[in-house]
Short mmCIF file of C-alpha atoms in Angstrom, two decimals:
data_model
loop_
_atom_site.label_atom_id
_atom_site.label_comp_id
_atom_site.label_asym_id
_atom_site.label_seq_id
_atom_site.Cartn_x
_atom_site.Cartn_y
_atom_site.Cartn_z
CA MET M 1 0.00 0.00 0.00
CA SER M 2 1.42 3.36 -0.96
CA ARG M 3 1.51 5.89 1.83
CA ARG M 4 1.42 9.63 1.35
CA ALA M 5 3.99 11.82 3.06
CA VAL M 6 2.75 13.60 6.20
CA TYR M 7 4.06 17.08 6.99
CA ILE M 8 3.90 19.35 10.01
CA ALA M 9 2.17 22.52 8.84
CA GLY M 10 2.05 24.38 12.15
CA VAL M 11 2.62 23.99 15.89
CA GLY M 12 1.37 25.74 19.01
CA ILE M 13 1.97 25.35 22.72
CA HIS M 14 0.55 26.76 25.92
CA PRO M 15 3.25 26.91 28.62
CA PHE M 16 3.38 23.97 31.03
CA GLY M 17 2.89 24.99 34.66
CA ARG M 18 0.06 25.97 37.02
CA PHE M 19 -2.62 28.37 35.80
CA ASP M 20 -5.37 28.94 38.33
CA ASP M 21 -6.92 31.70 36.21
CA ARG M 22 -7.90 29.52 33.24
CA ASP M 23 -9.59 26.18 32.70
CA VAL M 24 -8.38 23.24 30.66
CA THR M 25 -10.55 24.17 27.67
CA GLN M 26 -8.87 27.58 27.51
CA LEU M 27 -5.45 25.95 27.68
CA GLY M 28 -6.38 23.76 24.69
CA GLN M 29 -7.80 26.68 22.74
CA SER M 30 -4.62 28.69 23.20
CA ALA M 31 -2.45 25.96 21.68
CA VAL M 32 -4.95 25.21 18.88
CA ARG M 33 -5.23 28.90 17.94
CA ASP M 34 -1.45 29.25 17.62
CA ALA M 35 -1.00 26.04 15.61
CA LEU M 36 -3.79 26.89 13.15
CA ALA M 37 -2.51 30.45 12.72
CA GLU M 38 0.99 29.22 11.98
CA ALA M 39 -0.35 26.73 9.43
CA GLY M 40 -2.61 29.34 7.86
CA VAL M 41 -5.55 27.02 8.41
CA GLY M 42 -8.97 28.22 9.55
CA ARG M 43 -12.49 26.89 9.80
CA GLY M 44 -13.08 24.34 7.06
CA GLY M 45 -9.33 23.94 6.52
CA PHE M 46 -8.98 20.67 8.40
CA GLN M 47 -11.17 17.60 8.05
CA ALA M 48 -10.68 15.82 11.39
CA ALA M 49 -9.38 16.50 14.88
CA PHE M 50 -7.78 14.18 17.44
CA CYS M 51 -7.49 15.29 21.05
CA GLY M 52 -5.26 13.58 23.62
CA THR M 53 -6.24 13.94 27.27
CA VAL M 54 -6.60 11.75 30.35
CA TYR M 55 -8.24 13.73 33.15
CA THR M 56 -10.43 16.17 31.24
CA GLY M 57 -13.55 14.05 30.99
CA VAL M 58 -16.40 13.79 28.53
CA ALA M 59 -16.16 15.52 25.14
CA ALA M 60 -12.94 17.30 26.06
CA GLY M 61 -11.85 18.09 22.51
CA HIS M 62 -15.39 19.02 21.46
CA LYS M 63 -15.47 21.72 24.13
CA VAL M 64 -12.19 23.18 22.89
CA LEU M 65 -13.19 23.33 19.22
CA GLY M 66 -16.89 24.00 19.83
CA GLY M 67 -16.02 27.11 21.81
CA MET M 68 -13.92 28.39 18.91
CA GLY M 69 -16.50 27.76 16.19
CA LEU M 70 -14.36 24.94 14.79
CA SER M 71 -16.63 21.94 15.32
CA GLY M 72 -18.41 20.15 12.50
CA VAL M 73 -15.54 17.80 11.67
CA PRO M 74 -15.06 14.40 13.34
CA ILE M 75 -13.49 15.01 16.76
CA VAL M 76 -11.99 11.98 18.48
CA ASN M 77 -10.82 12.11 22.09
CA VAL M 78 -7.92 9.76 22.78
CA GLU M 79 -6.80 8.40 26.15
CA ALA M 80 -3.56 6.45 26.18
CA GLY M 81 -2.04 7.54 29.50
CA CYS M 82 1.23 9.44 29.19
CA ALA M 83 1.26 8.56 25.47
CA SER M 84 -2.17 10.10 24.76
CA GLY M 85 -0.79 12.91 22.57
CA GLY M 86 1.39 10.45 20.69
CA ALA M 87 -1.60 8.18 20.10
CA ALA M 88 -3.62 11.13 18.78
CA LEU M 89 -0.77 12.12 16.47
CA GLY M 90 -0.53 8.57 15.14
CA LEU M 91 -4.24 8.55 14.27
CA GLY M 92 -3.96 11.92 12.55
CA ALA M 93 -0.88 10.94 10.59
CA ALA M 94 -2.51 7.69 9.48
CA ALA M 95 -5.56 9.58 8.22
CA ILE M 96 -3.34 11.68 5.96
CA ALA M 97 -0.98 8.89 4.91
CA SER M 98 -3.95 6.78 3.81
CA GLY M 99 -5.43 9.61 1.75
CA GLN M 100 -8.57 9.81 3.89
CA ARG M 101 -7.77 13.41 4.96
CA ASP M 102 -5.64 16.23 3.59
CA CYS M 103 -5.29 18.24 6.77
CA VAL M 104 -5.81 17.20 10.38
CA LEU M 105 -5.62 18.99 13.73
CA VAL M 106 -4.01 17.13 16.63
CA PHE M 107 -3.96 18.62 20.10
CA GLY M 108 -3.71 17.65 23.73
CA MET M 109 -4.27 19.34 27.05
CA GLU M 110 -4.41 18.57 30.74
CA LYS M 111 -4.98 20.06 34.14
CA MET M 112 -3.52 17.52 36.56
CA PRO M 113 -4.32 17.26 40.25
CA ARG M 114 -1.32 18.21 42.41
CA GLY M 115 1.08 15.70 43.93
CA ILE M 116 1.41 11.95 43.34
CA ILE M 117 -0.84 11.04 40.42
CA ARG M 118 -4.13 9.45 41.42
CA SER M 119 -6.22 7.75 38.76
CA SER M 120 -9.19 5.46 38.29
CA PHE M 121 -6.76 2.78 37.08
CA PHE M 122 -6.35 1.38 40.58
CA PRO M 123 -9.40 0.19 42.53
CA PRO M 124 -9.65 1.74 46.02
CA TRP M 125 -8.21 -1.31 47.78
CA CYS M 126 -4.99 -1.01 45.75
CA GLU M 127 -4.62 2.57 46.94
CA GLU M 128 -5.39 1.57 50.51
CA ALA M 129 -2.81 -1.24 50.39
CA GLY M 130 -0.05 0.99 49.00
CA PHE M 131 0.08 -0.35 45.44
CA SER M 132 -0.80 2.84 43.62
CA PRO M 133 2.05 5.39 43.86
CA ALA M 134 3.80 5.75 40.50
CA PRO M 135 7.09 6.83 42.13
CA ALA M 136 7.31 3.43 43.87
CA TYR M 137 7.30 1.67 40.49
CA PHE M 138 9.71 4.25 39.10
CA ALA M 139 12.00 3.52 42.05
CA LEU M 140 11.93 -0.24 41.47
CA ARG M 141 12.86 0.28 37.81
CA ALA M 142 15.64 2.65 38.89
CA ARG M 143 16.98 0.07 41.33
CA ARG M 144 16.91 -2.52 38.55
CA LEU M 145 19.09 -0.14 36.51
CA MET M 146 21.43 0.16 39.49
CA GLN M 147 21.67 -3.63 39.72
CA GLU M 148 21.89 -4.39 36.01
CA SER M 149 23.13 -1.27 34.15
CA GLY M 150 25.81 0.16 36.39
CA VAL M 151 23.64 3.15 37.21
CA THR M 152 24.54 5.10 40.35
CA ARG M 153 22.71 7.71 42.43
CA GLU M 154 25.10 10.26 40.91
CA HIS M 155 24.01 9.25 37.40
CA LEU M 156 20.37 9.72 38.41
CA ALA M 157 21.17 13.15 39.82
CA ARG M 158 23.16 14.10 36.73
CA VAL M 159 20.15 13.45 34.47
CA SER M 160 18.09 15.86 36.54
CA VAL M 161 20.88 18.47 36.56
CA LYS M 162 21.21 18.15 32.78
CA ASN M 163 17.51 18.52 32.03
CA HIS M 164 17.12 21.43 34.40
CA ALA M 165 20.13 23.12 32.76
CA HIS M 166 18.30 22.76 29.43
CA GLY M 167 15.03 23.97 30.90
CA VAL M 168 16.58 27.28 31.97
CA HIS M 169 16.36 28.31 28.30
CA ASN M 170 12.79 27.09 27.67
CA PRO M 171 10.16 29.82 28.16
CA PHE M 172 7.43 27.14 28.09
CA ALA M 173 8.89 25.10 31.00
CA MET M 174 7.55 25.17 34.56
CA TYR M 175 10.96 25.14 36.27
CA ARG M 176 13.54 27.44 34.74
CA LYS M 177 16.38 27.47 37.23
CA PRO M 178 19.55 25.37 37.35
CA PHE M 179 19.88 22.58 39.91
CA THR M 180 23.18 21.36 41.36
CA MET M 181 24.08 17.73 42.10
CA GLU M 182 23.95 18.60 45.80
CA MET M 183 20.45 20.05 45.49
CA VAL M 184 19.14 16.98 43.66
CA LEU M 185 20.81 14.39 45.89
CA GLY M 186 19.92 16.37 49.04
CA SER M 187 16.25 16.93 48.23
CA GLN M 188 13.55 14.97 50.06
CA MET M 189 13.69 11.20 49.59
CA VAL M 190 10.41 10.08 47.99
CA CYS M 191 11.06 6.42 47.08
CA ASP M 192 14.62 5.27 47.36
CA PRO M 193 16.74 5.97 45.27
CA LEU M 194 14.53 8.72 43.82
CA THR M 195 14.57 12.12 45.51
CA LEU M 196 12.00 14.86 44.91
CA PHE M 197 14.14 16.64 42.32
CA MET M 198 14.59 13.40 40.35
CA LEU M 199 10.82 13.28 39.77
CA CYS M 200 8.72 15.39 37.40
CA SER M 201 5.66 17.30 38.56
CA PRO M 202 2.23 16.56 37.14
CA ASN M 203 0.91 19.95 35.97
CA GLU M 204 -1.09 21.82 33.32
CA GLY M 205 -0.56 22.73 29.70
CA ALA M 206 -1.52 22.16 26.09
CA ALA M 207 0.10 21.61 22.71
CA ALA M 208 -1.19 21.36 19.14
CA VAL M 209 0.11 20.24 15.77
CA VAL M 210 -1.44 20.71 12.33
CA LEU M 211 -0.66 17.83 9.98
CA SER M 212 -0.97 18.16 6.22
CA ALA M 213 -0.35 16.27 3.01
CA ARG M 214 1.53 19.39 1.88
CA PRO M 215 4.62 20.97 3.45
CA ALA M 216 4.27 24.27 5.32
CA PRO M 217 4.66 27.32 3.07
CA ASP M 218 7.70 28.58 4.99
CA GLY M 219 10.81 26.91 6.38
CA PRO M 220 12.20 23.46 5.71
CA PRO M 221 9.55 20.79 5.07
CA ILE M 222 9.25 18.67 8.20
CA GLN M 223 7.95 15.19 7.62
CA ILE M 224 6.55 12.67 10.08
CA ARG M 225 8.42 9.55 9.12
CA ALA M 226 6.79 7.31 11.73
CA ALA M 227 4.21 7.69 14.52
CA VAL M 228 3.82 4.38 16.29
CA LEU M 229 1.87 3.36 19.39
CA HIS M 230 2.34 -0.01 21.07
CA SER M 231 0.79 -1.46 24.18
CA HIS M 232 2.41 -4.07 26.39
CA VAL M 233 2.70 -7.80 26.09
CA PRO M 234 2.33 -9.64 29.42
CA GLY M 235 5.14 -11.00 31.54
CA SER M 236 7.09 -8.13 33.07
CA ALA M 237 6.25 -7.51 36.74
CA LEU M 238 7.78 -4.04 36.33
CA GLY M 239 6.03 -3.11 33.08
CA GLU M 240 4.26 0.22 32.76
CA HIS M 241 0.95 -1.64 32.89
CA THR M 242 1.79 -2.02 36.61
CA PRO M 243 0.49 -5.55 37.08
CA MET M 244 0.68 -7.20 40.49
CA SER M 245 2.68 -10.06 39.05
CA GLY M 246 4.84 -11.17 36.16
CA LEU M 247 7.09 -14.06 35.28
CA ILE M 248 10.65 -14.84 36.36
CA GLY M 249 13.12 -15.09 33.51
CA ASP M 250 13.88 -13.14 30.37
CA GLU M 251 11.85 -9.95 30.22
CA PRO M 252 9.52 -9.70 27.24
CA PRO M 253 10.20 -6.65 25.03
CA SER M 254 8.73 -3.47 26.50
CA PRO M 255 6.20 -1.39 24.55
CA THR M 256 8.92 1.24 24.05
CA GLU M 257 11.23 -1.37 22.52
CA THR M 258 8.61 -2.77 20.16
CA ALA M 259 7.31 0.68 19.17
CA ALA M 260 10.86 1.90 18.52
CA ARG M 261 11.64 -1.14 16.41
CA GLU M 262 8.61 -0.53 14.20
CA ALA M 263 9.24 3.22 14.03
CA TYR M 264 12.87 2.82 12.95
CA GLU M 265 11.80 0.34 10.28
CA LEU M 266 8.97 2.54 8.96
CA ALA M 267 11.21 5.62 8.91
CA GLY M 268 14.17 3.78 7.45
CA VAL M 269 16.47 5.26 10.07
CA ALA M 270 18.68 3.80 12.78
CA PRO M 271 19.40 5.28 16.21
CA ALA M 272 22.78 6.44 14.87
CA ASP M 273 20.95 8.67 12.34
CA LEU M 274 19.22 10.70 15.07
CA ASP M 275 20.42 14.24 15.84
CA VAL M 276 18.14 15.08 18.77
CA VAL M 277 15.75 13.15 21.05
CA GLU M 278 12.94 14.12 23.39
CA LEU M 279 12.08 11.14 25.60
CA GLN M 280 10.05 10.18 28.63
CA ASP M 281 11.79 11.38 31.79
CA THR M 282 9.02 11.20 34.38
CA ASP M 283 11.94 10.44 36.67
CA SER M 284 15.70 10.36 36.20
CA GLY M 285 15.75 6.58 36.05
CA ARG M 286 13.04 6.61 33.37
CA GLU M 287 15.28 8.74 31.12
CA ILE M 288 18.08 6.19 31.38
CA LEU M 289 15.69 3.28 30.81
CA SER M 290 14.18 5.09 27.81
CA ILE M 291 17.68 5.63 26.37
CA GLU M 292 18.34 1.89 26.60
CA GLU M 293 14.93 0.81 25.32
CA LEU M 294 15.12 3.17 22.33
CA GLY M 295 18.47 1.66 21.40
CA LEU M 296 20.40 4.90 21.90
CA CYS M 297 22.94 2.72 23.71
CA ALA M 298 23.27 -1.01 24.35
CA ARG M 299 21.13 -2.63 27.09
CA GLY M 300 23.07 -2.20 30.29
CA GLY M 301 24.95 0.80 28.91
CA GLY M 302 22.71 3.49 30.39
CA GLY M 303 25.05 4.39 33.23
CA GLN M 304 27.97 4.81 30.85
CA PHE M 305 25.81 6.91 28.48
CA VAL M 306 25.18 9.36 31.31
CA ALA M 307 28.78 9.23 32.58
CA ASP M 308 30.05 10.05 29.08
CA GLY M 309 27.70 13.02 28.77
CA VAL M 310 26.33 11.72 25.45
CA GLY M 311 22.90 13.28 26.06
CA GLU M 312 24.13 16.74 27.05
CA MET M 313 23.94 19.70 24.68
CA THR M 314 27.64 19.31 23.99
CA GLY M 315 27.33 15.52 23.60
CA LYS M 316 26.93 13.33 20.55
CA LEU M 317 23.13 12.99 20.87
CA PRO M 318 21.42 15.71 22.93
CA VAL M 319 18.51 14.24 24.94
CA ASN M 320 15.64 16.44 26.13
CA PRO M 321 16.97 19.84 25.01
CA SER M 322 13.58 21.26 26.04
CA GLY M 323 14.41 20.40 29.64
CA GLY M 324 12.26 17.29 29.50
CA LEU M 325 9.35 16.61 31.79
CA LEU M 326 11.67 17.17 34.75
CA SER M 327 11.76 20.88 33.79
CA LYS M 328 8.48 21.27 31.96
CA GLY M 329 6.29 19.16 34.22
CA GLU M 330 3.88 16.57 32.83
CA PRO M 331 0.40 17.46 31.59
CA LEU M 332 -0.37 13.91 30.39
CA GLY M 333 -2.40 14.64 27.26
CA ALA M 334 -0.08 17.44 26.14
CA SER M 335 3.36 16.08 26.94
CA ALA M 336 3.94 14.02 23.77
CA LEU M 337 2.80 16.87 21.53
CA GLY M 338 4.93 19.29 23.53
CA GLN M 339 7.88 17.16 22.46
CA ILE M 340 6.78 17.41 18.81
CA VAL M 341 6.54 21.20 19.09
CA GLU M 342 10.09 21.32 20.49
CA LEU M 343 11.43 18.94 17.84
CA THR M 344 9.74 20.95 15.07
CA TRP M 345 11.56 24.05 16.31
CA GLN M 346 14.79 22.04 16.48
CA LEU M 347 14.41 20.90 12.85
CA ARG M 348 13.51 24.43 11.73
CA GLY M 349 16.57 25.74 13.54
CA THR M 350 14.52 28.13 15.66
CA ALA M 351 15.09 26.62 19.13
CA ASP M 352 17.19 29.59 20.24
CA LYS M 353 19.57 28.74 23.10
CA ARG M 354 18.32 25.13 23.10
CA GLN M 355 19.18 24.64 19.43
CA VAL M 356 21.01 21.44 18.51
CA SER M 357 23.22 22.54 15.65
CA GLY M 358 22.24 21.15 12.26
CA ALA M 359 19.47 18.88 13.58
CA ARG M 360 17.77 17.05 10.69
CA CYS M 361 16.38 13.85 12.23
CA ALA M 362 14.55 13.71 15.56
CA LEU M 363 12.73 11.23 17.80
CA GLY M 364 9.98 11.83 20.37
CA HIS M 365 9.01 9.18 22.94
CA THR M 366 6.42 8.84 25.68
CA VAL M 367 5.40 5.81 27.74
CA GLY M 368 3.08 5.21 30.65
CA ARG M 369 -0.18 3.88 31.96
CA GLY M 370 -1.88 1.26 29.84
CA ALA M 371 0.80 0.36 29.11
CA ASN M 372 1.21 2.57 26.06
CA ALA M 373 4.37 3.76 24.38
CA SER M 374 4.57 6.10 21.42
CA VAL M 375 7.62 6.67 19.25
CA ILE M 376 7.55 9.43 16.64
CA ILE M 377 10.32 10.13 14.14
CA LEU M 378 10.57 13.45 12.28
CA SER M 379 13.00 14.63 9.65
CA THR M 380 13.58 17.54 7.33
CA MET U 1 -12.70 -6.85 66.72
CA ALA U 2 -13.47 -8.55 63.43
CA GLN U 3 -10.82 -9.07 60.76
CA VAL U 4 -11.65 -8.61 57.07
CA PRO U 5 -9.42 -9.01 53.98
CA ILE U 6 -8.66 -5.80 52.11
CA HIS U 7 -10.06 -7.50 49.00
CA PRO U 8 -11.55 -10.99 48.60
CA GLY U 9 -9.65 -13.74 46.83
CA LEU U 10 -6.12 -12.37 47.23
CA PHE U 11 -4.77 -14.49 50.10
CA THR U 12 -5.65 -17.13 52.69
CA LEU U 13 -7.23 -15.92 55.91
CA PRO U 14 -5.63 -16.40 59.35
CA ASP U 15 -7.70 -19.49 60.26
CA ASP U 16 -6.78 -21.29 57.02
CA PRO U 17 -4.93 -24.56 57.79
CA ARG U 18 -2.69 -24.01 54.76
CA GLY U 19 -1.10 -21.01 56.49
CA PRO U 20 -0.32 -17.66 54.83
CA ARG U 21 -0.52 -18.07 51.06
CA LEU U 22 -1.34 -15.98 48.02
CA LEU U 23 -4.23 -17.20 45.89
CA ALA U 24 -2.77 -17.35 42.39
CA GLY U 25 -4.32 -18.46 39.14
CA HIS U 26 -2.78 -21.51 37.44
CA CYS U 27 -3.54 -22.09 33.78
CA ALA U 28 -4.18 -25.69 32.79
CA ALA U 29 -3.30 -24.91 29.17
CA CYS U 30 0.08 -23.15 29.42
CA GLY U 31 1.03 -23.94 33.02
CA LYS U 32 1.82 -20.36 33.94
CA HIS U 33 0.76 -18.70 37.19
CA HIS U 34 -0.73 -15.24 37.55
CA PHE U 35 -1.78 -13.07 40.48
CA PRO U 36 -4.37 -11.99 41.44
CA ALA U 37 -6.25 -15.04 40.15
CA GLY U 38 -8.58 -14.47 37.21
CA THR U 39 -10.73 -16.75 35.12
CA SER U 40 -8.77 -16.05 31.92
CA CYS U 41 -5.06 -16.66 31.55
CA PRO U 42 -3.25 -13.36 30.79
CA TYR U 43 -0.56 -15.27 28.88
CA CYS U 44 -2.40 -17.68 26.58
CA SER U 45 -6.07 -16.59 26.90
CA GLY U 46 -6.86 -20.04 28.28
CA GLN U 47 -10.16 -20.35 30.11
CA SER U 48 -9.24 -23.19 32.46
CA CYS U 49 -7.53 -21.50 35.40
CA ALA U 50 -7.54 -23.02 38.87
CA VAL U 51 -6.79 -21.16 42.09
CA GLU U 52 -3.66 -22.34 43.88
CA ALA U 53 -2.41 -21.29 47.31
CA ILE U 54 1.29 -20.51 46.86
CA GLY U 55 4.06 -18.18 47.94
CA ALA U 56 4.65 -18.91 51.64
CA THR U 57 8.27 -17.95 51.00
CA GLY U 58 10.15 -16.29 48.18
CA THR U 59 13.30 -14.46 47.16
CA LEU U 60 13.52 -10.68 47.09
CA TYR U 61 14.32 -9.42 43.57
CA LEU U 62 13.96 -5.63 43.93
CA HIS U 63 12.90 -3.26 46.68
CA THR U 64 12.38 0.36 47.59
CA VAL U 65 11.14 2.25 50.61
CA VAL U 66 8.22 4.63 50.07
CA HIS U 67 8.67 7.74 52.23
CA ALA U 68 5.95 10.06 50.94
CA ARG U 69 2.38 9.08 51.86
CA PRO U 70 0.53 8.09 48.65
CA PRO U 71 -3.04 9.37 48.25
CA GLY U 72 -5.55 6.84 49.53
CA TYR U 73 -2.99 4.69 51.36
CA ARG U 74 -4.14 3.61 54.82
CA GLY U 75 -1.03 1.96 56.28
CA PRO U 76 2.05 3.38 57.99
CA VAL U 77 4.82 5.31 56.20
CA PRO U 78 7.56 4.74 55.41
CA TYR U 79 6.88 1.28 54.04
CA GLY U 80 8.83 -1.25 52.01
CA PHE U 81 7.67 -2.12 48.51
CA GLY U 82 9.23 -4.66 46.23
CA VAL U 83 9.21 -7.60 43.88
CA VAL U 84 9.42 -11.17 45.17
CA ASP U 85 10.26 -14.28 43.13
CA LEU U 86 8.33 -17.47 43.96
CA SER U 87 9.41 -21.02 43.20
CA GLU U 88 6.44 -21.46 40.84
CA GLY U 89 8.03 -18.98 38.41
CA LEU U 90 5.77 -16.15 39.49
CA ARG U 91 7.22 -12.70 40.24
CA VAL U 92 4.93 -10.82 42.66
CA VAL U 93 4.77 -7.08 43.38
CA SER U 94 4.17 -6.65 47.12
CA ARG U 95 4.33 -4.41 50.10
CA LEU U 96 7.24 -5.43 52.31
CA GLY U 97 6.91 -5.90 56.06
CA GLU U 98 10.22 -4.10 56.55
CA ALA U 99 10.70 -0.37 56.04
CA SER U 100 14.43 -0.08 56.67
CA LEU U 101 16.54 -0.02 53.51
CA ASP U 102 19.49 -1.47 55.42
CA ALA U 103 17.48 -4.58 56.32
CA LEU U 104 16.62 -5.35 52.68
CA ARG U 105 18.87 -6.76 50.00
CA PRO U 106 18.30 -8.50 46.67
CA GLY U 107 18.38 -12.28 46.87
CA MET U 108 17.37 -12.51 50.52
CA SER U 109 14.77 -15.02 51.66
CA VAL U 110 11.39 -13.54 52.54
CA GLY U 111 8.21 -14.99 54.04
CA LEU U 112 4.57 -14.06 53.51
CA GLU U 113 2.58 -12.54 56.34
CA ILE U 114 -1.13 -11.77 56.41
CA ALA U 115 -1.58 -9.02 58.97
CA PRO U 116 -3.77 -6.02 59.86
CA LEU U 117 -2.80 -2.92 57.86
CA PHE U 118 -5.36 -0.46 59.23
CA THR U 119 -8.73 -0.26 60.98
CA ASN U 120 -11.63 0.63 58.71
CA ASP U 121 -14.51 2.98 59.43
CA ALA U 122 -16.63 0.05 60.73
CA GLY U 123 -13.97 -0.74 63.33
CA ASP U 124 -12.74 -3.90 61.59
CA GLU U 125 -9.08 -4.75 61.26
CA VAL U 126 -8.30 -4.83 57.54
CA LEU U 127 -5.87 -7.59 56.57
CA SER U 128 -3.36 -7.22 53.77
CA PHE U 129 -0.32 -9.17 52.65
CA ALA U 130 3.38 -8.37 52.82
CA TYR U 131 6.70 -10.18 52.53
CA ARG U 132 9.14 -9.85 55.42
CA PRO U 133 12.81 -10.88 55.58
CA ARG U 134 13.08 -14.31 57.19
CA ASP U 135 16.54 -13.62 58.61
CA SER U 136 15.47 -10.20 59.86
CA GLY U 137 17.84 -9.02 62.57
CA SER U 138 20.90 -10.91 61.42
CA ALA U 139 23.54 -8.87 59.63
CA PRO U 140 23.86 -9.47 55.89
#
């Protein structure tokens, strides 16, 4: 089956943070307005809309577009946990690649409750018994990295220091100040080995992307080479589907690994071809695990990757130049599209002090509840 | 004071002659165990799963200590949380009956305990399960 090329025609983002003076619909509208304006697309200019969100509730995307006089096209709300925006983008890209649509709006927004994420995923007894806190699962995965990948507490702290250093230059990030190793290691212990400053904050924000069968009128044409969503296969007790049991023995491939494999194949690129990566860093350990699962280094090489500074702005493959979720915070439905906005700027060469010089091929990755993992590859 | 399980079908109750055990599903088709027990096998979709009482002891694979109180949690903080390997090939995620990091290490032998975690609004003691080091107190 022949597939049409899919281009990014415009992007928009509402800053990630806390905004008590506006509701989630307004956050979404802000990002949508900016993306449509940049693409030069108005009412009647797009034929479908896909909205990623987790906590917003019934008809979330309809409220955003209805309030702007932009309803009348199919509007599909997509929940895929932390990968919701990536899932929405995949549906939009497929609609264009197949020839069903010529222009599609994809957006995501969220207004998260404060503190440790609470969701309807766990029945009340799981919360009562202590099974529900995400940081506890993050911590177990981090300790597995310490046992099997040579990762140290210093490596975990260094990831946070790196991403916060990047975030200083991102006007859309929630935290824009540098952190030292001492600050990260000395902050409150949440779940050993993860301290408070090694964990991202759930927060609020929105992002939007206009996809088109035609390149944007200005700037280098930016093409979506792959937008893949995978859910888990059973067997891993530590999988993002947070089961209460798994099997001893070889771990089955994670959804990130299988999604990455398919995305690289579809895009015809290898990890070595990437110039810049935005990946899931809900905690410092998650960044290192994502690096390994995406094949940016060998399995077990995550500690060395950090020690060698490969992912720093001066390194061979800058990781999370936006500051990552550690700096931006995580509005679930918006986070994946926030990455795509950042990577679009990187490929256009307009990322200002965060610019990775000469970036031409980029990867965005999110993974979480479901389990769902999305891997998106862009190139000029 | 009455004792009630935090959720039915997870573990044996204190008066059970089999002693403290988890109630796992065992698939007749593929032979794999899963927990909590369900009627369908999560590995092969088989529909012939029997409940088996297993996991009196196990081996600690991974652990952490949770310091911040999670929303909805009714037990004490800090608390241990980890992954325990059972001889049946099952790897179970569990609260740990030991909250000191120094008393936990991968590969150590742990035993299952069914014990009160909190008192509910009706005044009943709510039982939950946890694995506790069997050589607790002796230096590693």
